[in-house]
XYZ file of C-alpha atoms in Angstrom:
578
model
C -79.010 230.901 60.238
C -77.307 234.377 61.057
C -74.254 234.423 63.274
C -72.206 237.511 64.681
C -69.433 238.983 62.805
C -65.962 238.044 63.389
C -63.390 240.427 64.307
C -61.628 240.540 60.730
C -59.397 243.988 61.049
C -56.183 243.918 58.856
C -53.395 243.707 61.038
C -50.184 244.340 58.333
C -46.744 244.059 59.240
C -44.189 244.859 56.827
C -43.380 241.190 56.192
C -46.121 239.541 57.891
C -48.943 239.518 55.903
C -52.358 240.255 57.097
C -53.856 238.527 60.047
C -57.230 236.697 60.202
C -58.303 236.837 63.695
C -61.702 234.468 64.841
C -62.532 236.192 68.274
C -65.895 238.028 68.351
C -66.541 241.365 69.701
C -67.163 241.723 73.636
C -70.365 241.912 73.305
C -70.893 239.072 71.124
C -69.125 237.154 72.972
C -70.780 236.685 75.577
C -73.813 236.073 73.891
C -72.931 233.796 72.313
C -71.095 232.411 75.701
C -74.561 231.995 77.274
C -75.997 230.725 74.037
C -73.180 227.802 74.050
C -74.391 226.387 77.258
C -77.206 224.287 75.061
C -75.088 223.347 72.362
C -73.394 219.742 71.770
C -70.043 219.826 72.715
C -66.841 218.769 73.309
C -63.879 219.063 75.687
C -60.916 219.380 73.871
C -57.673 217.558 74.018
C -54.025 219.336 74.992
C -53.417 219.488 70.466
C -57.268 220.744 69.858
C -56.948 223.379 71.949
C -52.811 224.648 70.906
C -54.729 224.437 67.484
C -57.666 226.824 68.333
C -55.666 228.959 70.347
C -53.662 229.822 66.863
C -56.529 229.530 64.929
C -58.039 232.300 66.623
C -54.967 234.257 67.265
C -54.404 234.882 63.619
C -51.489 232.278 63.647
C -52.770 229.879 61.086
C -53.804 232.709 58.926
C -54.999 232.283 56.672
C -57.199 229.753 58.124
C -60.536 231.500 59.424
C -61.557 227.671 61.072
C -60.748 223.703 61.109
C -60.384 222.305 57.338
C -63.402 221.048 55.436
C -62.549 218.227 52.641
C -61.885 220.382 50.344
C -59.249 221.718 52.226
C -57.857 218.845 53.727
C -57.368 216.718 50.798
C -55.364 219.207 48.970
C -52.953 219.609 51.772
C -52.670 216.110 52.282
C -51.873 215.481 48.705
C -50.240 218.875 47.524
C -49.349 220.783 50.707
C -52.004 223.553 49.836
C -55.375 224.724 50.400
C -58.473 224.535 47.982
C -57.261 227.827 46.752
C -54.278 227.226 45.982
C -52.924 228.702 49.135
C -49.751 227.397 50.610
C -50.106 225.231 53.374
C -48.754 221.656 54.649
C -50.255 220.559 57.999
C -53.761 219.529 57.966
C -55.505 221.371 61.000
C -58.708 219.091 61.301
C -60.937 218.895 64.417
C -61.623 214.824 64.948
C -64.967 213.850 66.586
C -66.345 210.412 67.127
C -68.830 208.488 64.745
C -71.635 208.806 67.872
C -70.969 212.545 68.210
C -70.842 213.277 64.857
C -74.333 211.305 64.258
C -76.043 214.317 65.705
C -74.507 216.536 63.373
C -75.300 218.310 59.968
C -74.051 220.895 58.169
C -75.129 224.542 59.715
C -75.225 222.751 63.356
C -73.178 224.492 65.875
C -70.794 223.164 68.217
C -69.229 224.581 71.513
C -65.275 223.962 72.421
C -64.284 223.660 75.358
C -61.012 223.589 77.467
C -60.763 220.680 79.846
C -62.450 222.398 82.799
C -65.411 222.875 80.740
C -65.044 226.884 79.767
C -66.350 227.510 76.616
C -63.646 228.867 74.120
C -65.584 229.534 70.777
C -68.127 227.894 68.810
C -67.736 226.058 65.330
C -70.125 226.756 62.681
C -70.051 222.916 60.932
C -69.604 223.233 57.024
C -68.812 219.644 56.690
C -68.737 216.144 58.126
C -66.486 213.402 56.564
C -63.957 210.426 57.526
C -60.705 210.655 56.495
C -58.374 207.648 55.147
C -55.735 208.448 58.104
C -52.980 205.572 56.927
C -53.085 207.404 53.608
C -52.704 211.065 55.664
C -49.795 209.364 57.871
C -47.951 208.239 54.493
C -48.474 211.613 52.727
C -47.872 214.179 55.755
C -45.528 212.420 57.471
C -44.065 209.727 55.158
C -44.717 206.910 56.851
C -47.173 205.122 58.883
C -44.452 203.163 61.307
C -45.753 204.015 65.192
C -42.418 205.146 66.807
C -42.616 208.409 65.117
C -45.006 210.928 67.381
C -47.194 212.206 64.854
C -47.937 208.875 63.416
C -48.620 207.258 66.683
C -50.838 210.301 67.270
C -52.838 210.326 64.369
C -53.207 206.261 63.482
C -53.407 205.893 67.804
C -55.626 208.601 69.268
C -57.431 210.389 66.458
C -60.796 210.033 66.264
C -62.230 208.510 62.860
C -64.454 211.712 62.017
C -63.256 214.875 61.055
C -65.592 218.366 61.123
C -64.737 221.477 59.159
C -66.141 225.091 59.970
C -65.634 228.016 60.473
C -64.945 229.626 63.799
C -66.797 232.191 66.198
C -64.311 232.709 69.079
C -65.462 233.762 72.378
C -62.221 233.479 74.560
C -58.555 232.987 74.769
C -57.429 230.023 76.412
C -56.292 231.128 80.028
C -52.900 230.183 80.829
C -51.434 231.075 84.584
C -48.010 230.670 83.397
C -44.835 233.238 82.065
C -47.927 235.575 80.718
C -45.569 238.391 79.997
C -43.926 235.853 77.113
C -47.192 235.058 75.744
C -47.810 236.738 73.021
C -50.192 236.907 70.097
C -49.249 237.689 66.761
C -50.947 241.002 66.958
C -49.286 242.095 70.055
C -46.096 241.087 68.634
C -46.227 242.873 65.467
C -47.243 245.675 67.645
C -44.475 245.468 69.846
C -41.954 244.727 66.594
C -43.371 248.270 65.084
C -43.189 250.169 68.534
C -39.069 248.914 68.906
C -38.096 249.564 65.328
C -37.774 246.297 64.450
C -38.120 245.818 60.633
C -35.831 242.613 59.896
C -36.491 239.598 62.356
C -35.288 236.446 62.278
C -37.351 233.557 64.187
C -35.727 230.722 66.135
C -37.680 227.246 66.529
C -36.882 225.141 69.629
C -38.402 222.382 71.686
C -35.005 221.763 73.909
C -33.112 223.791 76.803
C -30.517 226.338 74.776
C -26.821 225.297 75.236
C -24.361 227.372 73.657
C -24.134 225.393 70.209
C -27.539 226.667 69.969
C -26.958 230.373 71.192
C -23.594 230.735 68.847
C -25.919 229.207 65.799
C -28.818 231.885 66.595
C -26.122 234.901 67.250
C -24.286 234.400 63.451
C -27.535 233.811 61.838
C -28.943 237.146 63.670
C -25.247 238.671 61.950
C -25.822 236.697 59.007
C -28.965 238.519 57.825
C -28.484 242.006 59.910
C -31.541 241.052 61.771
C -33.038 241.265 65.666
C -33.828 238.049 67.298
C -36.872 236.212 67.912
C -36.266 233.293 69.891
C -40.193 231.430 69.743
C -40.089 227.597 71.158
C -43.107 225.708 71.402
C -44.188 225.237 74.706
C -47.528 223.258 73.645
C -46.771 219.655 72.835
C -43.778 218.488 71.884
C -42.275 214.779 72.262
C -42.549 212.603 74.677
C -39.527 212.667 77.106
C -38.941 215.947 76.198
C -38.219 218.471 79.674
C -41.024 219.875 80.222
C -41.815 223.355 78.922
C -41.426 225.276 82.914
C -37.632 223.921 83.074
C -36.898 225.192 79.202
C -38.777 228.217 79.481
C -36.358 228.962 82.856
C -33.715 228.164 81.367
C -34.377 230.465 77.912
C -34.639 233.418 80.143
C -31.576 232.415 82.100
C -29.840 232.344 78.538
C -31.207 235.989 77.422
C -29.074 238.332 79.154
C -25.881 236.980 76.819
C -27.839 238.355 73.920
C -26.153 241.806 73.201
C -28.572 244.596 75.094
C -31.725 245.203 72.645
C -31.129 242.596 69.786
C -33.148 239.562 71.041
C -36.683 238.732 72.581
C -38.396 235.805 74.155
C -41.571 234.670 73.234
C -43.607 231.528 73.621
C -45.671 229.610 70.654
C -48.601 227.266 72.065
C -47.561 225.263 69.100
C -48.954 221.084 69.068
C -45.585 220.006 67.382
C -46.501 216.905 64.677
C -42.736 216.526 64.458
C -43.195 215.947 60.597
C -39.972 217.019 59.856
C -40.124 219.259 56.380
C -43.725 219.970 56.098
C -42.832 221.196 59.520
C -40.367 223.381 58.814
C -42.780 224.919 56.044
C -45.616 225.337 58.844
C -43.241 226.744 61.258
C -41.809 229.744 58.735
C -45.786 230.376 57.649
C -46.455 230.913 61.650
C -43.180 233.266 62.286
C -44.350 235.018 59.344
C -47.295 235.607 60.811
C -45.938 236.461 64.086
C -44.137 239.596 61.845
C -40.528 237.836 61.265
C -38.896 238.489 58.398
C -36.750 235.684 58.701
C -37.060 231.949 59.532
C -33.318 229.577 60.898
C -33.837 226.130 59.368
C -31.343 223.787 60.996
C -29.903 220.232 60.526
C -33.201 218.126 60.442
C -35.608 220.596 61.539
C -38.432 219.198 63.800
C -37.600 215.441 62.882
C -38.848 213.264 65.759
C -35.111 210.638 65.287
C -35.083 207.480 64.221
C -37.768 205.016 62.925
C -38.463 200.883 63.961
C -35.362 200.349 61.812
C -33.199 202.714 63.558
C -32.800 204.649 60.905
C -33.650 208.600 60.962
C -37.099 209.428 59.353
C -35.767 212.645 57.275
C -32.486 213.095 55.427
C -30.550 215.625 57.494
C -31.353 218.169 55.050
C -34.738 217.891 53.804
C -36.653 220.686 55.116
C -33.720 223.423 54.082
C -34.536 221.597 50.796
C -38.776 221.760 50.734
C -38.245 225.248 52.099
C -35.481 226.239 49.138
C -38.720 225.077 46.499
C -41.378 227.247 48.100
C -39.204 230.110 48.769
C -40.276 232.326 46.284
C -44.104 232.139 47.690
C -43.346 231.813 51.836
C -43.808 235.325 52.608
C -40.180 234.783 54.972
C -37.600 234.629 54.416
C -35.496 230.877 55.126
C -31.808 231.074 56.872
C -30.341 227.824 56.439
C -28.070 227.189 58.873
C -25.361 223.590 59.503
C -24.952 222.250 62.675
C -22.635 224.088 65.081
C -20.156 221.792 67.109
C -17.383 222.765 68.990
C -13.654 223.024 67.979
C -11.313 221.979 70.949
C -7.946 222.641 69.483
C -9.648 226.174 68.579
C -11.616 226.831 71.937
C -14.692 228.189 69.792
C -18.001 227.095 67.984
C -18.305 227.066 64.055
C -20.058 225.435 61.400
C -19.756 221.595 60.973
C -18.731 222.810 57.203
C -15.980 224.934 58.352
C -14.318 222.164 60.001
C -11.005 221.337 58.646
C -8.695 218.005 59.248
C -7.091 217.765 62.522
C -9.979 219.916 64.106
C -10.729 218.515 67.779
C -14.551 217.721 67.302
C -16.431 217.430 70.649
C -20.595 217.403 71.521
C -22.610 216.067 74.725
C -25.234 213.762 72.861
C -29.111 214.072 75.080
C -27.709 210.722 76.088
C -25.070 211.905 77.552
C -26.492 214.837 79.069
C -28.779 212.843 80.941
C -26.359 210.588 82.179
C -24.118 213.439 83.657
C -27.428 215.387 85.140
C -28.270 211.652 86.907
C -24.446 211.153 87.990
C -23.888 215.121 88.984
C -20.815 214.848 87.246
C -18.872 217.606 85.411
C -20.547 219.652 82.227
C -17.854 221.332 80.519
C -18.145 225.206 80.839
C -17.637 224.958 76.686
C -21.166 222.853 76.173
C -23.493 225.429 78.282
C -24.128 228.511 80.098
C -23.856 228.195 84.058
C -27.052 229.046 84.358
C -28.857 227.398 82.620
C -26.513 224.298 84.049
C -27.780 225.700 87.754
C -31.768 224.994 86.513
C -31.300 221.581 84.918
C -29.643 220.525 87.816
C -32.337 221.585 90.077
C -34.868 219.975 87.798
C -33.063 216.900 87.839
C -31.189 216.382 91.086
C -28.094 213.430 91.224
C -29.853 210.208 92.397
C -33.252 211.398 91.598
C -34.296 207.922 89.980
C -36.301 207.956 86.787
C -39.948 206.972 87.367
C -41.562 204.112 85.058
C -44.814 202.473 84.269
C -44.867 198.875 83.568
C -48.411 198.336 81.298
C -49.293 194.948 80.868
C -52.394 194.106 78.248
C -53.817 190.910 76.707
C -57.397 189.000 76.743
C -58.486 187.714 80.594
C -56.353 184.427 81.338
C -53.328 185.838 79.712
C -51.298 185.455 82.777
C -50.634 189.587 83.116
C -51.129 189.441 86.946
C -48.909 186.185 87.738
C -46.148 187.798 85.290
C -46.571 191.134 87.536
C -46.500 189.865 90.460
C -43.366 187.977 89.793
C -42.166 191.499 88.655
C -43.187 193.146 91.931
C -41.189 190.173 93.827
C -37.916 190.358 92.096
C -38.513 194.274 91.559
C -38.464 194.209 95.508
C -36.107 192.226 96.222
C -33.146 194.845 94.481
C -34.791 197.816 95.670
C -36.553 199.974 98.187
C -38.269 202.227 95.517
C -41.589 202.750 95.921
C -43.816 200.002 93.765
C -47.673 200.395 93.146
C -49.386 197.929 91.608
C -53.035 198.939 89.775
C -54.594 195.835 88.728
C -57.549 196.142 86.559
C -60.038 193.921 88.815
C -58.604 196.082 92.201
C -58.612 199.370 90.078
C -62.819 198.718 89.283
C -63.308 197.807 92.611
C -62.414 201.634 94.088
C -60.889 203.785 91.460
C -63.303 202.772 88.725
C -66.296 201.812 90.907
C -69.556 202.058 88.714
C -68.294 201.689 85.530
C -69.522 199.420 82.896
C -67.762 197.401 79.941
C -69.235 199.614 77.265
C -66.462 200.833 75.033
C -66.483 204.297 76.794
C -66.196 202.811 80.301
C -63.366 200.684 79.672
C -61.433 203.427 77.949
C -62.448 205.701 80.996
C -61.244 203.020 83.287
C -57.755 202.996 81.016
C -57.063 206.495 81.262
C -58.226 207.014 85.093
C -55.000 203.650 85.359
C -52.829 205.962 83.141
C -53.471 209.391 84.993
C -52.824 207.095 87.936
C -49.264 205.927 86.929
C -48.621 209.404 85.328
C -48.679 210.729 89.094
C -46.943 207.644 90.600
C -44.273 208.342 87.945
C -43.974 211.740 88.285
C -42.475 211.495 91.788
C -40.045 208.475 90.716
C -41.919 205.752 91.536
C -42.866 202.716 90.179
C -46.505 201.900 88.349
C -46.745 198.140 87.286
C -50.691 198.299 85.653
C -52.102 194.877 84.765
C -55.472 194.975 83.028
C -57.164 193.980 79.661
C -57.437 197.702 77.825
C -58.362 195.689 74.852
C -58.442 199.298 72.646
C -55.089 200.866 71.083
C -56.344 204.636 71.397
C -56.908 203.977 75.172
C -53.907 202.421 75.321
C -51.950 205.257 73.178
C -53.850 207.932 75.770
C -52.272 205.947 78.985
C -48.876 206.157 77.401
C -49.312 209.783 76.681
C -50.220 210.320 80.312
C -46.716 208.850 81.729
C -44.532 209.226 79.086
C -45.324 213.761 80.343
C -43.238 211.885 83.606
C -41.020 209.124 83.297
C -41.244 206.225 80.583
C -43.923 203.846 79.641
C -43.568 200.134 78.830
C -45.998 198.360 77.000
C -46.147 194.790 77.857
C -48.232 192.399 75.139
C -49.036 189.388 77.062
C -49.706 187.458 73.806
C -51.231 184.367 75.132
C -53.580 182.236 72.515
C -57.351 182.749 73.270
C -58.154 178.770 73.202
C -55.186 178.455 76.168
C -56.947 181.510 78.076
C -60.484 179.836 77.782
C -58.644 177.105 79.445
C -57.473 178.596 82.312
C -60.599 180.103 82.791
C -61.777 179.042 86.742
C -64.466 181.422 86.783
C -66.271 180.949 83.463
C -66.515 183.677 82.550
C -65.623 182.559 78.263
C -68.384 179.773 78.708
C -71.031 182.703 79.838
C -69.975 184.964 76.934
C -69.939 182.448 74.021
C -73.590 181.601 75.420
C -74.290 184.952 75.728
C -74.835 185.694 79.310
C -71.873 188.046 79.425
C -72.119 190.804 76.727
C -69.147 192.775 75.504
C -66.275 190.026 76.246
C -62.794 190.728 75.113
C -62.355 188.156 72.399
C -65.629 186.639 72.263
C -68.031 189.195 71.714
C -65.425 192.110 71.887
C -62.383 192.628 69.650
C -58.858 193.133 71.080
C -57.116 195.282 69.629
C -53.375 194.089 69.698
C -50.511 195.803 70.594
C -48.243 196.850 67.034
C -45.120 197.925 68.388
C -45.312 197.148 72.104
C -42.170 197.737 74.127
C -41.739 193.722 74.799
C -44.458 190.877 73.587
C -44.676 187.503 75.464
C -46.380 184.197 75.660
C -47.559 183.702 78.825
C -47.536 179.889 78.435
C -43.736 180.066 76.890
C -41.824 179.792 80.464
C -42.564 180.337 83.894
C -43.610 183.663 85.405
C -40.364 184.106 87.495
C -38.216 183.672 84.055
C -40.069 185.986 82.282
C -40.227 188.855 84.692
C -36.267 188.435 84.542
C -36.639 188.946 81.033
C -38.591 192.162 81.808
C -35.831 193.166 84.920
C -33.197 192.675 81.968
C -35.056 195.277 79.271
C -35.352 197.867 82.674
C -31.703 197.431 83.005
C -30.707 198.008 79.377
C -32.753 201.065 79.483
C -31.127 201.971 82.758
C -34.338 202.529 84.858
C -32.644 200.008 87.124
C -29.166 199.689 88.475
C -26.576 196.926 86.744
């Protein structure tokens, strides 16, 4: 089979490297556009379609498409590709087994966005089904659940992977702060039409402050460089402000740049927050965005702390990864220590320049928070006024943090009695707005004609989640009681209100011989004679819950006691007053 010819025109910058761009010619494209229509498909999600975009863009040169298993298992196990190329993130396009099934090597496939626009078309070179615990221990280390790209890859992935090459048709459209989005060719472009020859790139995911402007100023000094300052604005963590607020407040920050020696520029970057094999990925990108230069901080792109509470990555583990593989990066890596702020000095410098009797101070995210909730006084020395002035507006004093209560377990397991004593006591110390989406009401009207096939229950999940995403989003209250027997639909709910407020999973771990008991219905005597196909726990697996937010019997105590219990963990987390 014959297919057109990418657009593969050496783009060199001086630094950069050249690019491999995916998009077809006009004309092309939209042939192949029409053509797509009657090709298998598949919508993709928010970090399939950051991925194309760069893929496309020439930022995951050298990449020309999603890894086959050549590819793949090389970078899982040695952080390069078949060829020997360096390179430490897989980029792998996951399918499921009943998609895939209709697949073979030489089919096509179109990708879509979300609304359904066709974005390019993958040529499949291979199918296969990765070992993803053994990825999760390789890439990022571990396979504990509290760290994002774990919970992302072991949660939501999709057990087949497809490698290919790519025929691109079109750019994903984005409505927002186009004049910042740029690709790595019109960067270069722009780079070589300023005069810019030595660039050094800035990684962020967080609002600036001024620790964060005086580390990006000396390291601009440091190296006699211009500025790039490039944060990912594709996902990032959860809880993280969103990417309108931090983009505001970046261009609020600009102007104390000195006149000429900084940009802004946004990277539709899917963060795995895998720490130094991050790092590595990140200078390979801003290399191919034309830097010359990369800033590594303390614990670059580590996601915190694991189940233990103790941080995933040593503080300095990417500066050291990125020290081994400097000689073949292509950029060139500015480590850089942590600034903090030196009271008895009134300035900012290097947490290795501080000397005894130095007056040490920092606002923790914490803390931040806590004074944005309160209104209360932000020292002048921590931030910029205006970028102060935006976070406020974002997050106004009293604006109370919205929340999503998800209880899960088999039928019988008591999650509606325990929510309902929730609602009560919820209700009876506040006047905040509290919806309650109950699996059996939610079918009834939200969910109306949908089966129990696996695919209809995880659409009825996610239609609950994108519910209590919305309910959260404006500070109210979601408490969701339903079965949602599968982790992945589970792990896309969370995902859906954790972009708002927070999420709190809710095991209701009751013993299946105790819910056949309660059963008034029948409804376990039908499926264990077979009159009731697909039955959580009969006929059905449940999937539990690894690291829910609380796990309870629902035959330990009475409802009232342990919705108290609940009340207590909303205080602690201060989503409720004292």
């Amino acid at each position: 089979m014959s297919h057109p010819q990418v657009l593969e025109e050496a783009l060199i910058a001086p630094h950069g490297g050249v690019l491999k761009e995916g998009y077809l010619p006009a004309s092309e494209a939209e042939v192949l556009k029409q053509r797509s229509a009657a090709l298998p498909g598949i919508n993709l999600n928010i970090r399939q379609l950051c991925d194309l975009e760069l893929l496309l863009n020439g930022a995951f040169s050298p990449l020309e498409g999603f890894l086959d298993s050549r590819d793949y298992e090389r970078v899982v196990e040695e952080l390069r590709l078949a060829d020997g190329t360096l390179w430490p993130i897989p980029i792998t396009l996951d399918v499921s087994e009943a998609f895939a099934a209709q697949l073979a090597a030489g089919s096509e496939i179109a990708l879509r966005d979300p609304q359904g626009v066709p974005l390019a078309v993958l040529v499949v070179s291979d199918i296969y089904r990765p070992d993803r615990e053994h990825e999760a221990r390789q890439v990022f280390g571990s396979t504990d659940r509290t760290h994002p790209g774990v919970a992302d890859l072991l949660e939501r992935t999709l057990p087949v992977y497809l490698g290919g090459r790519l025929l691109g048709i079109q750019a994903p459209t984005h409505y927002d702060f186009g004049e910042l989005r740029d690709t790595p060719r019109s960067l270069r472009e722009w780079f070589s039409a300023y005069g810019w020859s030595r660039i050094v790139a800035f990684q962020t995911r967080n609002p600036m402050h001024r620790a964060h402007y005086e580390l990006t100023l000396r390291a601009a000094e440091k190296v006699g460089a211009n500025l790039l300052i490039q944060p990912s604005v594709g996902w990032t963590k959860a809880g993280d402000v969103d990417h309108y607020t931090r983009v505001r407040c970046y261009r609020a920050l600009m102007p104390q740049y000195p006149h000429g020696s900084a940009r802004l520029s946004l990277l539709p970057l899917a963060m795995r927050m895998g720490g130094p094999r991050e790092a590595l990925w990140h200078a390979i990108i801003r290399k191919n965005y034309g830097a010359s230069h990369f800033i590594v901080g303390r614990d670059h792109a580590g996601p915190g702390n694991n189940a233990q509470g103790k941080p995933f990555y040593g503080p300095y583990d990417a500066q050291h990864l990125l020290e081994r593989y400097q000689d073949e990066l292509g950029i060139q890596a500015v480590p850089f220590p942590v600034m903090v702020y030196a009271a008895n000095r009134d300035t900012y410098l290097p947490s290795t320049e501080v000397e005894e009797g130095d007056e040490v101070r920092d606002i923790s995210g914490t803390q931040l928070r806590r004074h944005l909730q309160e209104g209360s006084e932000i020292s002048d020395w921590f931030s910029f006024p205006e970028v102060m002035k935006i976070l406020r507006e974002r997050y106004p004093v009293d604006m109370p943090r919205g929340f999503a209560l998800f209880f899960t377990g088999l039928s019988g397991a008591g999650k509606s009695t325990i929510a309902q004593a929730v609602v009560a006591q919820l209700l009876e110390q506040t006047s905040r707005p509290v919806t309650v989406l109950d699996g059996d009401e939610v079918r009834k009207h939200l969910s109306y004609g949908l089966g129990f096939s696996r695919e209809d229950r995880d659409a009825n999940v996610t239609r609950i989640g994108y519910v209590a995403g919305e309910i959260v989003r404006h500070g109210g209250i979601a408490i969701c009681a339903l079965i949602a027997p599968y982790a992945a639909a589970r792990a896309q709910a969370r995902d859906l209100v954790q972009a708002h407020g927070d999420f709190i999973e809710i095991h209701v771990a009751t013993e299946l011989a105790v819910c056949e008991a309660r059963d008034l219905k029948g409804l376990y005597a039908q499926a264990r004679t077979g009159k009731i196909a697909h039955f959580t726990g009969i006929s059905d697996p449940y999937e539990v819950p690894e690291q829910p937010e609380l796990r309870v019997d629902g035959t330990a105590s009475e409802p009232a006691v342990q919705a108290r219990q609940i009340l207590s963990l909303l205080r602690g987390r201060g989503l409720l007053g004292a």
